[in-house]
Coordinates of C-alpha atoms in Angstrom, one line a residue:
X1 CA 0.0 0.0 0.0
X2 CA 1.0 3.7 -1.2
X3 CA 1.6 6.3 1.4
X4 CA -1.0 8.3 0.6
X5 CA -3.1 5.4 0.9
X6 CA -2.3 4.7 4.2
X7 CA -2.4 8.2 5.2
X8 CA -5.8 8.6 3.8
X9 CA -7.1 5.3 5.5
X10 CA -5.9 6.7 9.1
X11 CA -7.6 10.1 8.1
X12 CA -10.6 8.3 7.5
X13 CA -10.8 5.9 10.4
X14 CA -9.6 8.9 13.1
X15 CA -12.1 11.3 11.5
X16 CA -15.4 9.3 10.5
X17 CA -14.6 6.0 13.3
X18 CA -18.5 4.1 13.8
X19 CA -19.8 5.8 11.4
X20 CA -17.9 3.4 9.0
X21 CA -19.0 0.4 8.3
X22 CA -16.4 -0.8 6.2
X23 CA -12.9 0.5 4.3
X24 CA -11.5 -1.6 1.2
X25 CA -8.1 -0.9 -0.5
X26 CA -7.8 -2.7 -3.6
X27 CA -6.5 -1.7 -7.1
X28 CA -4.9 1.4 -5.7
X29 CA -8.3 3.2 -4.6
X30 CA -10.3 3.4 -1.2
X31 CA -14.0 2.3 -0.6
X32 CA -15.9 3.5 2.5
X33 CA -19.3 1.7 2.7
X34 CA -21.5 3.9 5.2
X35 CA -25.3 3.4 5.9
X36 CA -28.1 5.7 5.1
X37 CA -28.5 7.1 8.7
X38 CA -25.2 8.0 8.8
X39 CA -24.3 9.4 5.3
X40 CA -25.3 13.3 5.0
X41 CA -22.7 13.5 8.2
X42 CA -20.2 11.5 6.9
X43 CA -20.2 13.1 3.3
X44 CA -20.2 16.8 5.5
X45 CA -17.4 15.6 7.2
X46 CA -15.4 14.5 3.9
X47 CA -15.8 17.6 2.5
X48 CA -14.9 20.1 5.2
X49 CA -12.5 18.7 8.0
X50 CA -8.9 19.4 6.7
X51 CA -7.2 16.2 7.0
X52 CA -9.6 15.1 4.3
X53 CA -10.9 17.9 2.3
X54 CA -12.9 16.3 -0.6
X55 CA -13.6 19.8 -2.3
X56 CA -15.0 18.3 -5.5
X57 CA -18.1 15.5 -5.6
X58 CA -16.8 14.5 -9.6
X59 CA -19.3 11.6 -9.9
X60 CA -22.9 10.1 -8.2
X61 CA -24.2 7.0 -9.8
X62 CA -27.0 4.4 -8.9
X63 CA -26.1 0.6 -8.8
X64 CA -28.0 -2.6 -8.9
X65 CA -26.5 -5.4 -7.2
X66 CA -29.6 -8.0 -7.9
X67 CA -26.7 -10.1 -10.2
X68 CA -23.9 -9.0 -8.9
X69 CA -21.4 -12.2 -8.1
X70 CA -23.6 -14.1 -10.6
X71 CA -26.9 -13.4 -8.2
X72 CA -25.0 -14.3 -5.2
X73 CA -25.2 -11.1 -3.9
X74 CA -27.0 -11.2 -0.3
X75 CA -28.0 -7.8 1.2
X76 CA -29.4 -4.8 0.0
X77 CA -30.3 -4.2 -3.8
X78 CA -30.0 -0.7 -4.8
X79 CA -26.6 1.4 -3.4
X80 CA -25.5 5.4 -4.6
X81 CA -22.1 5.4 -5.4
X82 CA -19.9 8.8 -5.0
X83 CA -16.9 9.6 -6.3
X84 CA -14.7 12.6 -5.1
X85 CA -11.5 14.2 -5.4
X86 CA -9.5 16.5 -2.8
X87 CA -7.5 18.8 -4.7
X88 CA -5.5 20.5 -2.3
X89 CA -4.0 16.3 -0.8
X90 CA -4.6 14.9 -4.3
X91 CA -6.6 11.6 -3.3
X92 CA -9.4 10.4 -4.5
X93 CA -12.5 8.0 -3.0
X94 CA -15.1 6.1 -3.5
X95 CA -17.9 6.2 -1.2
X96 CA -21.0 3.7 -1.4
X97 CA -24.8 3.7 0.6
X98 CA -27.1 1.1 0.6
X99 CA -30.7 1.7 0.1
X100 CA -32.2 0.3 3.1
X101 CA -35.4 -0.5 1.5
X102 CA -35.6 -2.3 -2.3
X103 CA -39.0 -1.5 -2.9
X104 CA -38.6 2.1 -2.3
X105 CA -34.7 3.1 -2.4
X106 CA -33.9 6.2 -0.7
X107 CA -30.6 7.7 -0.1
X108 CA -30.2 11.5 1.2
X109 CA -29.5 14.1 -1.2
X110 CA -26.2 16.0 -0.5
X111 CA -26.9 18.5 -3.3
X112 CA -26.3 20.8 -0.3
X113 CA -23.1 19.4 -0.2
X114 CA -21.6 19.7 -3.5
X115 CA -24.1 21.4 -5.7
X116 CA -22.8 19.2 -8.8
X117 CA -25.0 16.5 -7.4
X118 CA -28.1 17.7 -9.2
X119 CA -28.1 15.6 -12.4
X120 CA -26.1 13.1 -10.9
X121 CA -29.3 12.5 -8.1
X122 CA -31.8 12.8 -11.1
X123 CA -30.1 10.5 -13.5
X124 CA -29.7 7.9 -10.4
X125 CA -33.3 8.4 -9.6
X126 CA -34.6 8.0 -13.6
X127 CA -32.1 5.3 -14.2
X128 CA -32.4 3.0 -11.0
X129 CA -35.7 4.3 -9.4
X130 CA -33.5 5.7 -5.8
X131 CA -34.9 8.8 -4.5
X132 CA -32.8 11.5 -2.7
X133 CA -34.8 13.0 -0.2
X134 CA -33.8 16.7 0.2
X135 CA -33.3 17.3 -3.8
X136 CA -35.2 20.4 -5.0
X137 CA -35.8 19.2 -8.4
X138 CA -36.0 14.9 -8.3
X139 CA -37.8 14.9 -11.8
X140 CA -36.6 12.5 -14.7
X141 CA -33.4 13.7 -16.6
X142 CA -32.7 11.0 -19.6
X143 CA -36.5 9.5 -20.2
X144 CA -40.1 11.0 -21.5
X145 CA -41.6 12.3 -18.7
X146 CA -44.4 9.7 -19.4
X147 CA -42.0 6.8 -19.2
X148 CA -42.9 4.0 -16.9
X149 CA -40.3 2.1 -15.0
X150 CA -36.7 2.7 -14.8
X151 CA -34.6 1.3 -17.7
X152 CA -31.1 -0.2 -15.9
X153 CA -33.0 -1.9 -13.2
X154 CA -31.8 -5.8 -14.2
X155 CA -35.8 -6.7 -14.0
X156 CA -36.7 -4.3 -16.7
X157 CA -37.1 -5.6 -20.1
X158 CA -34.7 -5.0 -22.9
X159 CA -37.3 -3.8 -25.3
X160 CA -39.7 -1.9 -22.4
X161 CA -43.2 -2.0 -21.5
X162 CA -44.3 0.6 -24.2
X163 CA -43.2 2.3 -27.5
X164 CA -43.9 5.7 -28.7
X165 CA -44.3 7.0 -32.3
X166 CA -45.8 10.0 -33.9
X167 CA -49.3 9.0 -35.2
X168 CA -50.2 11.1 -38.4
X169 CA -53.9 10.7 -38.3
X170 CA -53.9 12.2 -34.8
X171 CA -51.1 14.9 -35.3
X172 CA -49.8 14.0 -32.3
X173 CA -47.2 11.5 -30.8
X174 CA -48.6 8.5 -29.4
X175 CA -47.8 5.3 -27.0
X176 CA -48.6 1.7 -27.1
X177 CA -47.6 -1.7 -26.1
X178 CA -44.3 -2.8 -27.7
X179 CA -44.5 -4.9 -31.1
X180 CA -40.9 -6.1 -31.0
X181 CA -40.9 -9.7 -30.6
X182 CA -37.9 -10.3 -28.0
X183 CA -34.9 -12.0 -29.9
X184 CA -31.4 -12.9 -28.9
X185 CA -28.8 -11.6 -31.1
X186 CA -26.0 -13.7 -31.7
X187 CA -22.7 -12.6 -32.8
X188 CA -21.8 -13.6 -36.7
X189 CA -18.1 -14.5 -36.8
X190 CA -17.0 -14.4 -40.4
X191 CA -13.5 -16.0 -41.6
X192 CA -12.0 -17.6 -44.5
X193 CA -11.6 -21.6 -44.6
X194 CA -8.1 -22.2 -43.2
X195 CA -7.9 -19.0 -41.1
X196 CA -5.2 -19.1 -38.6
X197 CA -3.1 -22.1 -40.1
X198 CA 0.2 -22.0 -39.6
X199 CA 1.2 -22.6 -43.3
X200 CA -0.9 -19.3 -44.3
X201 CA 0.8 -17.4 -41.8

């Protein structure tokens, strides 16, 4: 482990203690897991005590771990993922809250925070269904606002519930149930008869 790895790691631990659940180093970043009660403290604290100093929030995603370790996965379903960067030490980290609740994910908002939350929080919440209480604007950001569902949920269908098309007759754009029929497409591999021999070579 780097230095600035290990110097970060004891930051962390003196700074946040219980209020981590866990802290992985692997692949030359650090993961902090920390739960929903805790979070909107724990990011506060990130950002302004100066051993750490996380200035910038540079990404906010939703995840779904329904198939993750090839369905496996015991626990919670739906987690936010942060990403931020201090400037002034030069470290980075990655920090990750499970939705308590998989029917109704919810994870605080910390556009208060770090203002460039915003779309981040509204892509997470169109994409994956979570919903950050404390946003000001939680509306879709990617999808009609008409759209049902939320598209990278692993349960949702590949070709949707609905399609939309813009009906002539009615002047006016219209939805209906999906005429795709579902297909598997299978990769068409191409070569010439003795490809790879060692004679042609």
């Amino acid at each position: 482990m780097s230095a600035t790895l290990e110097a970060l790691s004891q930051n962390l631990q003196e700074h946040l203690g219980d209020r981590l659940k866990s802290i992985k180093i692997a692949l030359g970043e650090v993961t902090i897991e920390v739960g929903v009660a805790d979070y909107l403290s724990v990011m506060q604290s990130l950002r302004d005590e100066p051993d750490l100093g996380f200035e910038e929030l540079i990404d906010l995603c939703g995840v779904d771990y329904s198939t993750y370790g090839h369905g496996t996965c015991k626990g919670p379903r739906f987690a936010a993922v942060a990403h931020l960067l201090s400037i002034t030490r030069n470290w980075r980290l990655r920090v990750r809250c499970f939705a308590a609740d998989d029917s109704f994910p919810s994870v605080p908002s910390v556009t208060a925070i770090w203002n460039s939350a915003d779309w981040f929080e509204r892509e997470a919440f169109d994409l994956y269904g979570i919903v950050f209480p404390g946003h000001e604007d939680l509306r879709r950001i990617l999808t009609d606002y008409g759209f049902i569902g939320h598209p990278f949920r692993k349960d949702f269908p590949i070709s949707g519930y609905v399609e939309m098309r813009y009906d002539p007759e009615q002047q006016r754009v219209i939805y209906q149930p999906v005429t795709i029929e579902p297909r598997e497409v299978t990769p068409r591999i191409v070569r010439e008869e003795n490809y790879g021999d060692v004679d042609n070579a």
